[in-house]
PDB file of N, CA and C in Angstrom:
ATOM      1  N   VAL A   1       1.123  -1.330  -0.163  1.00  0.00           N
ATOM      2  CA  VAL A   1      -0.228   0.257   0.001  1.00  0.00           C
ATOM      3  C   VAL A   1       0.629   1.305  -0.287  1.00  0.00           C
ATOM      4  N   SER A   2       0.705   2.255  -1.150  1.00  0.00           N
ATOM      5  CA  SER A   2       1.546   3.251  -1.314  1.00  0.00           C
ATOM      6  C   SER A   2       0.314   4.181  -0.039  1.00  0.00           C
ATOM      7  N   LEU A   3       1.389   5.273   0.953  1.00  0.00           N
ATOM      8  CA  LEU A   3       1.041   6.303   0.774  1.00  0.00           C
ATOM      9  C   LEU A   3       1.136   7.441   0.723  1.00  0.00           C
ATOM     10  N   THR A   4       1.644   7.891  -0.594  1.00  0.00           N
ATOM     11  CA  THR A   4       2.143   8.624  -1.308  1.00  0.00           C
ATOM     12  C   THR A   4       1.079   8.531  -2.470  1.00  0.00           C
ATOM     13  N   GLU A   5       0.614   7.766  -3.215  1.00  0.00           N
ATOM     14  CA  GLU A   5      -0.080   7.440  -4.900  1.00  0.00           C
ATOM     15  C   GLU A   5      -1.303   7.346  -4.047  1.00  0.00           C
ATOM     16  N   ASN A   6      -2.103   7.435  -5.570  1.00  0.00           N
ATOM     17  CA  ASN A   6      -3.562   6.960  -5.546  1.00  0.00           C
ATOM     18  C   ASN A   6      -3.122   5.755  -6.676  1.00  0.00           C
ATOM     19  N   THR A   7      -4.151   4.983  -5.999  1.00  0.00           N
ATOM     20  CA  THR A   7      -3.577   3.192  -6.577  1.00  0.00           C
ATOM     21  C   THR A   7      -5.475   2.427  -6.837  1.00  0.00           C
ATOM     22  N   CYS A   8      -5.525   1.921  -7.585  1.00  0.00           N
ATOM     23  CA  CYS A   8      -6.373   1.172  -8.127  1.00  0.00           C
ATOM     24  C   CYS A   8      -6.774   0.486  -9.107  1.00  0.00           C
ATOM     25  N   ASN A   9      -6.171  -0.863  -8.901  1.00  0.00           N
ATOM     26  CA  ASN A   9      -6.100  -1.809  -9.742  1.00  0.00           C
ATOM     27  C   ASN A   9      -6.983  -2.992  -9.744  1.00  0.00           C
ATOM     28  N   SER A  10      -7.963  -2.292  -9.562  1.00  0.00           N
ATOM     29  CA  SER A  10      -9.461  -3.898  -8.984  1.00  0.00           C
ATOM     30  C   SER A  10      -8.509  -5.446  -9.655  1.00  0.00           C
ATOM     31  N   ALA A  11      -8.080  -5.185 -10.896  1.00  0.00           N
ATOM     32  CA  ALA A  11      -8.340  -6.368 -12.120  1.00  0.00           C
ATOM     33  C   ALA A  11      -6.776  -7.397 -11.363  1.00  0.00           C
ATOM     34  N   LYS A  12      -6.023  -6.444 -10.390  1.00  0.00           N
ATOM     35  CA  LYS A  12      -4.926  -6.733  -9.589  1.00  0.00           C
ATOM     36  C   LYS A  12      -4.816  -8.065  -8.035  1.00  0.00           C
ATOM     37  N   PHE A  13      -6.023  -6.999  -7.633  1.00  0.00           N
ATOM     38  CA  PHE A  13      -6.229  -6.391  -5.902  1.00  0.00           C
ATOM     39  C   PHE A  13      -7.605  -6.295  -5.969  1.00  0.00           C
ATOM     40  N   PHE A  14      -8.031  -6.939  -6.464  1.00  0.00           N
ATOM     41  CA  PHE A  14      -9.628  -7.414  -5.936  1.00  0.00           C
ATOM     42  C   PHE A  14      -9.906  -7.740  -3.919  1.00  0.00           C
ATOM     43  N   ASN A  15     -10.982  -6.816  -3.898  1.00  0.00           N
ATOM     44  CA  ASN A  15     -10.962  -7.234  -2.525  1.00  0.00           C
ATOM     45  C   ASN A  15      -9.873  -6.430  -1.957  1.00  0.00           C
ATOM     46  N   GLY A  16      -8.888  -6.807  -2.291  1.00  0.00           N
ATOM     47  CA  GLY A  16      -7.819  -6.236  -1.709  1.00  0.00           C
ATOM     48  C   GLY A  16      -7.973  -4.445  -1.344  1.00  0.00           C
ATOM     49  N   ASN A  17      -7.916  -4.074  -2.373  1.00  0.00           N
ATOM     50  CA  ASN A  17      -7.657  -2.579  -2.909  1.00  0.00           C
ATOM     51  C   ASN A  17      -8.582  -2.023  -2.022  1.00  0.00           C
ATOM     52  N   ARG A  18      -7.526  -0.750  -1.835  1.00  0.00           N
ATOM     53  CA  ARG A  18      -8.260   0.580  -0.557  1.00  0.00           C
ATOM     54  C   ARG A  18      -8.230   1.477  -1.250  1.00  0.00           C
ATOM     55  N   ALA A  19      -9.665   2.657  -0.843  1.00  0.00           N
ATOM     56  CA  ALA A  19      -8.796   3.804  -1.194  1.00  0.00           C
ATOM     57  C   ALA A  19      -7.981   4.325  -1.040  1.00  0.00           C
ATOM     58  N   SER A  20      -6.686   5.330  -1.433  1.00  0.00           N
ATOM     59  CA  SER A  20      -6.141   5.507  -1.022  1.00  0.00           C
ATOM     60  C   SER A  20      -6.127   6.888   0.424  1.00  0.00           C
ATOM     61  N   PRO A  21      -5.296   6.543   1.883  1.00  0.00           N
ATOM     62  CA  PRO A  21      -5.478   7.277   2.745  1.00  0.00           C
ATOM     63  C   PRO A  21      -5.088   8.693   3.292  1.00  0.00           C
ATOM     64  N   VAL A  22      -4.388   8.596   1.069  1.00  0.00           N
ATOM     65  CA  VAL A  22      -3.992   9.873   1.088  1.00  0.00           C
ATOM     66  C   VAL A  22      -4.426  11.248   0.781  1.00  0.00           C
ATOM     67  N   ASP A  23      -4.772  10.746  -0.817  1.00  0.00           N
ATOM     68  CA  ASP A  23      -5.776  11.442  -1.506  1.00  0.00           C
ATOM     69  C   ASP A  23      -6.605  11.250  -2.579  1.00  0.00           C
ATOM     70  N   VAL A  24      -8.237  11.769  -2.950  1.00  0.00           N
ATOM     71  CA  VAL A  24      -9.114  11.206  -3.294  1.00  0.00           C
ATOM     72  C   VAL A  24      -8.678  12.118  -4.795  1.00  0.00           C
ATOM     73  N   ARG A  25      -9.338  11.552  -6.193  1.00  0.00           N
ATOM     74  CA  ARG A  25      -8.573  11.673  -6.895  1.00  0.00           C
ATOM     75  C   ARG A  25      -9.243  10.931  -8.402  1.00  0.00           C
ATOM     76  N   ALA A  26      -9.224  11.395  -9.269  1.00  0.00           N
ATOM     77  CA  ALA A  26      -9.905  10.698 -10.612  1.00  0.00           C
ATOM     78  C   ALA A  26      -8.249  10.236 -10.797  1.00  0.00           C
ATOM     79  N   THR A  27      -8.555   8.676 -11.663  1.00  0.00           N
ATOM     80  CA  THR A  27      -7.032   8.012 -12.295  1.00  0.00           C
ATOM     81  C   THR A  27      -7.248   7.415 -13.689  1.00  0.00           C
ATOM     82  N   GLU A  28      -6.614   6.542 -13.690  1.00  0.00           N
ATOM     83  CA  GLU A  28      -6.712   6.205 -15.509  1.00  0.00           C
ATOM     84  C   GLU A  28      -6.950   4.540 -14.969  1.00  0.00           C
ATOM     85  N   ASP A  29      -7.348   4.256 -13.480  1.00  0.00           N
ATOM     86  CA  ASP A  29      -6.804   3.033 -13.339  1.00  0.00           C
ATOM     87  C   ASP A  29      -8.443   2.343 -13.952  1.00  0.00           C
ATOM     88  N   ASP A  30      -9.198   1.255 -13.708  1.00  0.00           N
ATOM     89  CA  ASP A  30     -10.770   0.754 -13.885  1.00  0.00           C
ATOM     90  C   ASP A  30     -10.513  -0.251 -12.199  1.00  0.00           C
ATOM     91  N   CYS A  31     -11.455   0.968 -11.893  1.00  0.00           N
ATOM     92  CA  CYS A  31     -12.270   0.066 -11.213  1.00  0.00           C
ATOM     93  C   CYS A  31     -13.180   0.001 -11.343  1.00  0.00           C
ATOM     94  N   LYS A  32     -13.448  -1.126  -9.702  1.00  0.00           N
ATOM     95  CA  LYS A  32     -14.680  -1.515 -10.299  1.00  0.00           C
ATOM     96  C   LYS A  32     -15.719  -1.446  -9.563  1.00  0.00           C
ATOM     97  N   GLU A  33     -16.123  -0.163  -8.180  1.00  0.00           N
ATOM     98  CA  GLU A  33     -16.761  -0.006  -8.024  1.00  0.00           C
ATOM     99  C   GLU A  33     -18.006   0.458  -8.749  1.00  0.00           C
ATOM    100  N   TYR A  34     -19.775   0.496  -8.910  1.00  0.00           N
ATOM    101  CA  TYR A  34     -20.146   0.576 -10.474  1.00  0.00           C
ATOM    102  C   TYR A  34     -21.514   1.010  -9.610  1.00  0.00           C
ATOM    103  N   HIS A  35     -21.719   1.971  -8.825  1.00  0.00           N
ATOM    104  CA  HIS A  35     -22.601   1.949  -7.836  1.00  0.00           C
ATOM    105  C   HIS A  35     -22.113   3.420  -6.724  1.00  0.00           C
ATOM    106  N   GLU A  36     -22.919   4.147  -6.815  1.00  0.00           N
ATOM    107  CA  GLU A  36     -23.117   5.183  -5.192  1.00  0.00           C
ATOM    108  C   GLU A  36     -23.158   3.609  -4.087  1.00  0.00           C
ATOM    109  N   ILE A  37     -22.915   4.803  -3.023  1.00  0.00           N
ATOM    110  CA  ILE A  37     -23.178   3.840  -1.302  1.00  0.00           C
ATOM    111  C   ILE A  37     -24.208   4.979  -1.398  1.00  0.00           C
ATOM    112  N   ARG A  38     -25.604   3.004  -0.587  1.00  0.00           N
ATOM    113  CA  ARG A  38     -26.947   3.377  -1.447  1.00  0.00           C
ATOM    114  C   ARG A  38     -26.893   3.017   0.695  1.00  0.00           C
ATOM    115  N   THR A  39     -28.147   3.790   1.326  1.00  0.00           N
ATOM    116  CA  THR A  39     -28.182   3.588   2.463  1.00  0.00           C
ATOM    117  C   THR A  39     -29.569   3.936   3.081  1.00  0.00           C
ATOM    118  N   LEU A  40     -29.898   3.335   4.503  1.00  0.00           N
ATOM    119  CA  LEU A  40     -31.050   2.868   4.546  1.00  0.00           C
ATOM    120  C   LEU A  40     -31.145   4.204   6.109  1.00  0.00           C
ATOM    121  N   ASP A  41     -32.402   4.497   6.442  1.00  0.00           N
ATOM    122  CA  ASP A  41     -32.153   5.166   7.494  1.00  0.00           C
ATOM    123  C   ASP A  41     -31.939   4.867   8.973  1.00  0.00           C
ATOM    124  N   GLY A  42     -32.812   3.534   8.902  1.00  0.00           N
ATOM    125  CA  GLY A  42     -33.046   2.629  10.139  1.00  0.00           C
ATOM    126  C   GLY A  42     -34.613   3.713  11.474  1.00  0.00           C
ATOM    127  N   SER A  43     -34.892   3.204  11.981  1.00  0.00           N
ATOM    128  CA  SER A  43     -35.629   3.375  13.265  1.00  0.00           C
ATOM    129  C   SER A  43     -34.802   4.508  14.381  1.00  0.00           C
ATOM    130  N   VAL A  44     -33.133   4.184  14.790  1.00  0.00           N
ATOM    131  CA  VAL A  44     -32.573   4.341  15.331  1.00  0.00           C
ATOM    132  C   VAL A  44     -32.035   5.979  15.212  1.00  0.00           C
ATOM    133  N   THR A  45     -32.301   6.971  15.462  1.00  0.00           N
ATOM    134  CA  THR A  45     -31.901   8.477  16.055  1.00  0.00           C
ATOM    135  C   THR A  45     -30.511   8.899  16.356  1.00  0.00           C
ATOM    136  N   LEU A  46     -29.786  10.070  16.681  1.00  0.00           N
ATOM    137  CA  LEU A  46     -29.590  10.643  17.114  1.00  0.00           C
ATOM    138  C   LEU A  46     -29.968  11.106  18.870  1.00  0.00           C
ATOM    139  N   GLN A  47     -30.905  10.914  18.617  1.00  0.00           N
ATOM    140  CA  GLN A  47     -31.032  11.669  19.922  1.00  0.00           C
ATOM    141  C   GLN A  47     -32.232  10.005  20.609  1.00  0.00           C
ATOM    142  N   SER A  48     -32.187   8.906  20.630  1.00  0.00           N
ATOM    143  CA  SER A  48     -32.161   7.620  20.588  1.00  0.00           C
ATOM    144  C   SER A  48     -31.765   7.667  22.403  1.00  0.00           C
ATOM    145  N   ASN A  49     -32.008   6.175  23.165  1.00  0.00           N
ATOM    146  CA  ASN A  49     -31.129   6.632  23.942  1.00  0.00           C
ATOM    147  C   ASN A  49     -29.765   5.816  24.082  1.00  0.00           C
ATOM    148  N   ASN A  50     -30.351   4.409  23.932  1.00  0.00           N
ATOM    149  CA  ASN A  50     -28.968   4.048  23.335  1.00  0.00           C
ATOM    150  C   ASN A  50     -27.745   4.279  21.923  1.00  0.00           C
ATOM    151  N   VAL A  51     -27.609   5.344  21.650  1.00  0.00           N
ATOM    152  CA  VAL A  51     -26.760   6.415  20.886  1.00  0.00           C
ATOM    153  C   VAL A  51     -25.868   7.199  21.470  1.00  0.00           C
ATOM    154  N   ASP A  52     -24.046   6.407  21.560  1.00  0.00           N
ATOM    155  CA  ASP A  52     -24.058   7.499  22.333  1.00  0.00           C
ATOM    156  C   ASP A  52     -22.520   8.851  21.283  1.00  0.00           C
ATOM    157  N   LEU A  53     -23.290   9.743  21.570  1.00  0.00           N
ATOM    158  CA  LEU A  53     -22.226  10.529  21.354  1.00  0.00           C
ATOM    159  C   LEU A  53     -21.711  11.394  21.799  1.00  0.00           C
ATOM    160  N   GLN A  54     -19.954  11.730  20.969  1.00  0.00           N
ATOM    161  CA  GLN A  54     -19.117  11.666  22.548  1.00  0.00           C
ATOM    162  C   GLN A  54     -17.916  12.851  21.356  1.00  0.00           C
ATOM    163  N   ILE A  55     -17.375  13.903  22.078  1.00  0.00           N
ATOM    164  CA  ILE A  55     -16.653  14.880  21.725  1.00  0.00           C
ATOM    165  C   ILE A  55     -15.716  14.196  22.410  1.00  0.00           C
ATOM    166  N   ARG A  56     -14.513  14.128  21.167  1.00  0.00           N
ATOM    167  CA  ARG A  56     -13.369  13.942  21.854  1.00  0.00           C
ATOM    168  C   ARG A  56     -12.146  14.660  20.617  1.00  0.00           C
ATOM    169  N   PRO A  57     -10.998  15.153  21.588  1.00  0.00           N
ATOM    170  CA  PRO A  57      -9.626  15.693  20.946  1.00  0.00           C
ATOM    171  C   PRO A  57      -9.846  15.530  19.079  1.00  0.00           C
ATOM    172  N   ASN A  58      -9.939  14.950  18.675  1.00  0.00           N
ATOM    173  CA  ASN A  58      -9.578  15.662  17.097  1.00  0.00           C
ATOM    174  C   ASN A  58     -10.440  15.105  16.444  1.00  0.00           C
ATOM    175  N   MET A  59     -12.279  14.551  16.984  1.00  0.00           N
ATOM    176  CA  MET A  59     -13.069  13.491  17.166  1.00  0.00           C
ATOM    177  C   MET A  59     -14.402  14.048  16.942  1.00  0.00           C
ATOM    178  N   LEU A  60     -15.917  14.167  16.272  1.00  0.00           N
ATOM    179  CA  LEU A  60     -16.672  13.878  16.792  1.00  0.00           C
ATOM    180  C   LEU A  60     -17.699  12.252  16.681  1.00  0.00           C
ATOM    181  N   ARG A  61     -17.660  11.247  17.856  1.00  0.00           N
ATOM    182  CA  ARG A  61     -18.181  10.481  16.915  1.00  0.00           C
ATOM    183  C   ARG A  61     -19.701  10.021  17.267  1.00  0.00           C
ATOM    184  N   ILE A  62     -20.205   8.868  16.286  1.00  0.00           N
ATOM    185  CA  ILE A  62     -21.157   8.634  16.576  1.00  0.00           C
ATOM    186  C   ILE A  62     -21.883   7.360  16.913  1.00  0.00           C
ATOM    187  N   SER A  63     -21.406   6.617  17.863  1.00  0.00           N
ATOM    188  CA  SER A  63     -21.732   5.187  18.027  1.00  0.00           C
ATOM    189  C   SER A  63     -23.133   4.723  18.602  1.00  0.00           C
ATOM    190  N   TYR A  64     -23.240   3.450  16.859  1.00  0.00           N
ATOM    191  CA  TYR A  64     -24.941   2.386  17.691  1.00  0.00           C
ATOM    192  C   TYR A  64     -24.578   1.709  18.095  1.00  0.00           C
ATOM    193  N   PRO A  65     -25.540   0.834  18.751  1.00  0.00           N
ATOM    194  CA  PRO A  65     -26.167  -0.285  19.706  1.00  0.00           C
ATOM    195  C   PRO A  65     -25.527  -1.536  18.093  1.00  0.00           C
ATOM    196  N   ARG A  66     -25.232  -2.146  18.765  1.00  0.00           N
ATOM    197  CA  ARG A  66     -25.297  -4.227  17.904  1.00  0.00           C
ATOM    198  C   ARG A  66     -25.995  -4.583  17.876  1.00  0.00           C
ATOM    199  N   ARG A  67     -26.245  -5.105  16.793  1.00  0.00           N
ATOM    200  CA  ARG A  67     -28.153  -6.083  17.383  1.00  0.00           C
ATOM    201  C   ARG A  67     -26.744  -7.451  17.745  1.00  0.00           C
ATOM    202  N   LYS A  68     -27.550  -7.779  18.336  1.00  0.00           N
ATOM    203  CA  LYS A  68     -27.258  -9.715  19.278  1.00  0.00           C
ATOM    204  C   LYS A  68     -26.971 -10.360  18.275  1.00  0.00           C
ATOM    205  N   ASN A  69     -28.027 -10.485  17.245  1.00  0.00           N
ATOM    206  CA  ASN A  69     -27.972 -11.686  15.887  1.00  0.00           C
ATOM    207  C   ASN A  69     -28.189 -11.483  14.802  1.00  0.00           C
ATOM    208  N   LYS A  70     -27.380 -11.564  13.639  1.00  0.00           N
ATOM    209  CA  LYS A  70     -27.633 -11.119  12.379  1.00  0.00           C
ATOM    210  C   LYS A  70     -28.890 -11.549  12.473  1.00  0.00           C
ATOM    211  N   LYS A  71     -29.900 -11.413  12.088  1.00  0.00           N
ATOM    212  CA  LYS A  71     -31.289 -11.664  11.981  1.00  0.00           C
ATOM    213  C   LYS A  71     -32.298 -11.138  12.429  1.00  0.00           C
ATOM    214  N   ASP A  72     -31.448 -10.783  13.715  1.00  0.00           N
ATOM    215  CA  ASP A  72     -32.459  -9.747  14.365  1.00  0.00           C
ATOM    216  C   ASP A  72     -32.306  -8.944  14.292  1.00  0.00           C
ATOM    217  N   LEU A  73     -34.125  -8.078  13.935  1.00  0.00           N
ATOM    218  CA  LEU A  73     -34.620  -7.000  13.334  1.00  0.00           C
ATOM    219  C   LEU A  73     -34.806  -5.884  13.982  1.00  0.00           C
ATOM    220  N   GLU A  74     -33.785  -5.715  15.698  1.00  0.00           N
ATOM    221  CA  GLU A  74     -33.843  -5.268  16.908  1.00  0.00           C
ATOM    222  C   GLU A  74     -32.034  -4.742  17.042  1.00  0.00           C
ATOM    223  N   PRO A  75     -31.951  -3.734  17.509  1.00  0.00           N
ATOM    224  CA  PRO A  75     -32.309  -2.701  17.089  1.00  0.00           C
ATOM    225  C   PRO A  75     -32.201  -2.123  15.944  1.00  0.00           C
ATOM    226  N   ASP A  76     -33.311  -1.443  14.964  1.00  0.00           N
ATOM    227  CA  ASP A  76     -33.680  -0.660  14.209  1.00  0.00           C
ATOM    228  C   ASP A  76     -32.094   0.170  13.500  1.00  0.00           C
ATOM    229  N   VAL A  77     -30.281  -0.078  13.581  1.00  0.00           N
ATOM    230  CA  VAL A  77     -29.681   1.006  12.770  1.00  0.00           C
ATOM    231  C   VAL A  77     -29.695   1.109  11.024  1.00  0.00           C
ATOM    232  N   PRO A  78     -29.425   2.481  10.888  1.00  0.00           N
ATOM    233  CA  PRO A  78     -29.348   2.747   9.725  1.00  0.00           C
ATOM    234  C   PRO A  78     -27.658   1.666   9.134  1.00  0.00           C
ATOM    235  N   THR A  79     -27.916   1.242   7.525  1.00  0.00           N
ATOM    236  CA  THR A  79     -27.340   0.299   7.020  1.00  0.00           C
ATOM    237  C   THR A  79     -27.038   1.045   5.810  1.00  0.00           C
ATOM    238  N   VAL A  80     -25.903   0.179   5.304  1.00  0.00           N
ATOM    239  CA  VAL A  80     -25.436   0.898   4.173  1.00  0.00           C
ATOM    240  C   VAL A  80     -24.929  -0.018   3.180  1.00  0.00           C
ATOM    241  N   ASP A  81     -25.046   0.145   1.804  1.00  0.00           N
ATOM    242  CA  ASP A  81     -25.009  -1.001   0.872  1.00  0.00           C
ATOM    243  C   ASP A  81     -23.183  -1.232  -0.267  1.00  0.00           C
ATOM    244  N   VAL A  82     -22.211  -1.365  -0.020  1.00  0.00           N
ATOM    245  CA  VAL A  82     -21.473  -0.839  -0.171  1.00  0.00           C
ATOM    246  C   VAL A  82     -20.851  -0.700  -1.684  1.00  0.00           C
ATOM    247  N   PRO A  83     -20.347  -1.073  -2.798  1.00  0.00           N
ATOM    248  CA  PRO A  83     -20.945  -1.640  -4.070  1.00  0.00           C
ATOM    249  C   PRO A  83     -19.304  -1.685  -4.378  1.00  0.00           C
ATOM    250  N   GLN A  84     -19.228  -2.901  -5.103  1.00  0.00           N
ATOM    251  CA  GLN A  84     -18.318  -3.790  -5.257  1.00  0.00           C
ATOM    252  C   GLN A  84     -18.991  -5.765  -5.476  1.00  0.00           C
ATOM    253  N   GLY A  85     -20.541  -5.049  -5.273  1.00  0.00           N
ATOM    254  CA  GLY A  85     -21.051  -6.566  -5.813  1.00  0.00           C
ATOM    255  C   GLY A  85     -22.055  -7.005  -4.674  1.00  0.00           C
ATOM    256  N   TRP A  86     -20.847  -6.493  -2.969  1.00  0.00           N
ATOM    257  CA  TRP A  86     -21.859  -7.200  -1.993  1.00  0.00           C
ATOM    258  C   TRP A  86     -23.076  -7.768  -1.770  1.00  0.00           C
ATOM    259  N   GLY A  87     -23.946  -6.986  -2.424  1.00  0.00           N
ATOM    260  CA  GLY A  87     -25.586  -6.879  -2.332  1.00  0.00           C
ATOM    261  C   GLY A  87     -26.429  -7.642  -1.011  1.00  0.00           C
ATOM    262  N   LYS A  88     -25.437  -6.371   0.341  1.00  0.00           N
ATOM    263  CA  LYS A  88     -25.868  -6.097   1.007  1.00  0.00           C
ATOM    264  C   LYS A  88     -26.130  -5.547   1.858  1.00  0.00           C
ATOM    265  N   PHE A  89     -26.509  -5.359   3.122  1.00  0.00           N
ATOM    266  CA  PHE A  89     -26.666  -3.990   3.801  1.00  0.00           C
ATOM    267  C   PHE A  89     -25.884  -4.586   4.379  1.00  0.00           C
ATOM    268  N   LEU A  90     -24.691  -4.017   4.932  1.00  0.00           N
ATOM    269  CA  LEU A  90     -24.266  -3.402   6.540  1.00  0.00           C
ATOM    270  C   LEU A  90     -24.706  -2.366   7.730  1.00  0.00           C
ATOM    271  N   ASP A  91     -24.743  -2.845   9.108  1.00  0.00           N
ATOM    272  CA  ASP A  91     -24.930  -1.707  10.027  1.00  0.00           C
ATOM    273  C   ASP A  91     -23.568  -0.938  10.027  1.00  0.00           C
ATOM    274  N   VAL A  92     -24.366  -0.226  10.055  1.00  0.00           N
ATOM    275  CA  VAL A  92     -24.072   0.876  11.028  1.00  0.00           C
ATOM    276  C   VAL A  92     -23.683   1.081  12.475  1.00  0.00           C
ATOM    277  N   VAL A  93     -22.111   1.042  12.738  1.00  0.00           N
ATOM    278  CA  VAL A  93     -21.455   0.922  13.913  1.00  0.00           C
ATOM    279  C   VAL A  93     -21.556   2.705  14.227  1.00  0.00           C
ATOM    280  N   ARG A  94     -20.199   2.630  13.802  1.00  0.00           N
ATOM    281  CA  ARG A  94     -20.030   3.957  14.281  1.00  0.00           C
ATOM    282  C   ARG A  94     -19.622   5.101  13.328  1.00  0.00           C
ATOM    283  N   VAL A  95     -19.481   6.254  13.809  1.00  0.00           N
ATOM    284  CA  VAL A  95     -19.627   7.177  12.202  1.00  0.00           C
ATOM    285  C   VAL A  95     -18.979   8.504  13.010  1.00  0.00           C
ATOM    286  N   ASP A  96     -17.508   8.832  12.372  1.00  0.00           N
ATOM    287  CA  ASP A  96     -16.669  10.131  12.818  1.00  0.00           C
ATOM    288  C   ASP A  96     -16.177  10.597  11.872  1.00  0.00           C
ATOM    289  N   PHE A  97     -16.626  12.126  13.122  1.00  0.00           N
ATOM    290  CA  PHE A  97     -16.219  12.942  11.780  1.00  0.00           C
ATOM    291  C   PHE A  97     -14.561  13.428  12.499  1.00  0.00           C
ATOM    292  N   VAL A  98     -13.429  13.414  11.506  1.00  0.00           N
ATOM    293  CA  VAL A  98     -12.237  13.242  12.057  1.00  0.00           C
ATOM    294  C   VAL A  98     -12.439  15.660  11.722  1.00  0.00           C
ATOM    295  N   CYS A  99     -11.654  16.345  12.299  1.00  0.00           N
ATOM    296  CA  CYS A  99     -10.760  17.577  12.240  1.00  0.00           C
ATOM    297  C   CYS A  99      -8.947  17.504  12.528  1.00  0.00           C
ATOM    298  N   PRO A 100      -8.200  18.013  11.496  1.00  0.00           N
ATOM    299  CA  PRO A 100      -8.831  18.769  10.553  1.00  0.00           C
ATOM    300  C   PRO A 100      -9.135  16.913   9.322  1.00  0.00           C
ATOM    301  N   ALA A 101      -9.406  16.821   8.752  1.00  0.00           N
ATOM    302  CA  ALA A 101      -9.697  15.630   8.005  1.00  0.00           C
ATOM    303  C   ALA A 101      -8.665  14.835   7.903  1.00  0.00           C
ATOM    304  N   GLU A 102      -8.656  13.502   8.218  1.00  0.00           N
ATOM    305  CA  GLU A 102      -7.540  12.587   7.796  1.00  0.00           C
ATOM    306  C   GLU A 102      -7.182  12.858   5.671  1.00  0.00           C
ATOM    307  N   HIS A 103      -8.285  12.810   5.314  1.00  0.00           N
ATOM    308  CA  HIS A 103      -8.244  12.625   3.767  1.00  0.00           C
ATOM    309  C   HIS A 103      -7.840  14.240   2.466  1.00  0.00           C
ATOM    310  N   THR A 104      -7.761  14.141   1.674  1.00  0.00           N
ATOM    311  CA  THR A 104      -7.799  15.091   0.620  1.00  0.00           C
ATOM    312  C   THR A 104      -8.280  15.311  -0.470  1.00  0.00           C
ATOM    313  N   LEU A 105      -8.914  16.140  -0.848  1.00  0.00           N
ATOM    314  CA  LEU A 105      -9.626  15.744  -1.717  1.00  0.00           C
ATOM    315  C   LEU A 105      -9.122  16.784  -3.399  1.00  0.00           C
ATOM    316  N   LEU A 106      -8.658  16.180  -4.406  1.00  0.00           N
ATOM    317  CA  LEU A 106      -7.757  16.847  -4.660  1.00  0.00           C
ATOM    318  C   LEU A 106      -6.760  17.295  -4.333  1.00  0.00           C
ATOM    319  N   GLY A 107      -5.710  17.156  -3.512  1.00  0.00           N
ATOM    320  CA  GLY A 107      -5.212  18.274  -2.584  1.00  0.00           C
ATOM    321  C   GLY A 107      -5.190  18.940  -1.379  1.00  0.00           C
ATOM    322  N   GLU A 108      -7.163  19.080  -1.298  1.00  0.00           N
ATOM    323  CA  GLU A 108      -7.072  19.818  -0.408  1.00  0.00           C
ATOM    324  C   GLU A 108      -7.927  19.250   0.556  1.00  0.00           C
ATOM    325  N   LYS A 109      -7.705  19.784   1.807  1.00  0.00           N
ATOM    326  CA  LYS A 109      -7.881  19.000   3.007  1.00  0.00           C
ATOM    327  C   LYS A 109      -9.354  19.746   3.516  1.00  0.00           C
ATOM    328  N   PHE A 110     -10.241  19.926   4.189  1.00  0.00           N
ATOM    329  CA  PHE A 110     -11.534  20.371   4.190  1.00  0.00           C
ATOM    330  C   PHE A 110     -11.560  19.695   5.456  1.00  0.00           C
TER     331      PHE A 110
END
């Protein structure tokens, strides 16, 4: 994994490839992602008693409760369908808002 250049060579590194931790930008390489990240809200909201909101030195963190069993319907947490043809929704466990950002977009930090 290179920390200084963007790479996406899904034919060579399928399922081992990750977005660059340094800078997000278009490349000429053929990436396998073919749909946007799809989300479902669920019924657990930020105001729910079982959601942990934290202020940390470098981030704001939202931690959602976990299902005891994958087949359980509750808690109905937000879910996301990740690209690359997985075809299933995964529970959101945690969301971190990091400041300053860990990634750049076309060389700029936000």
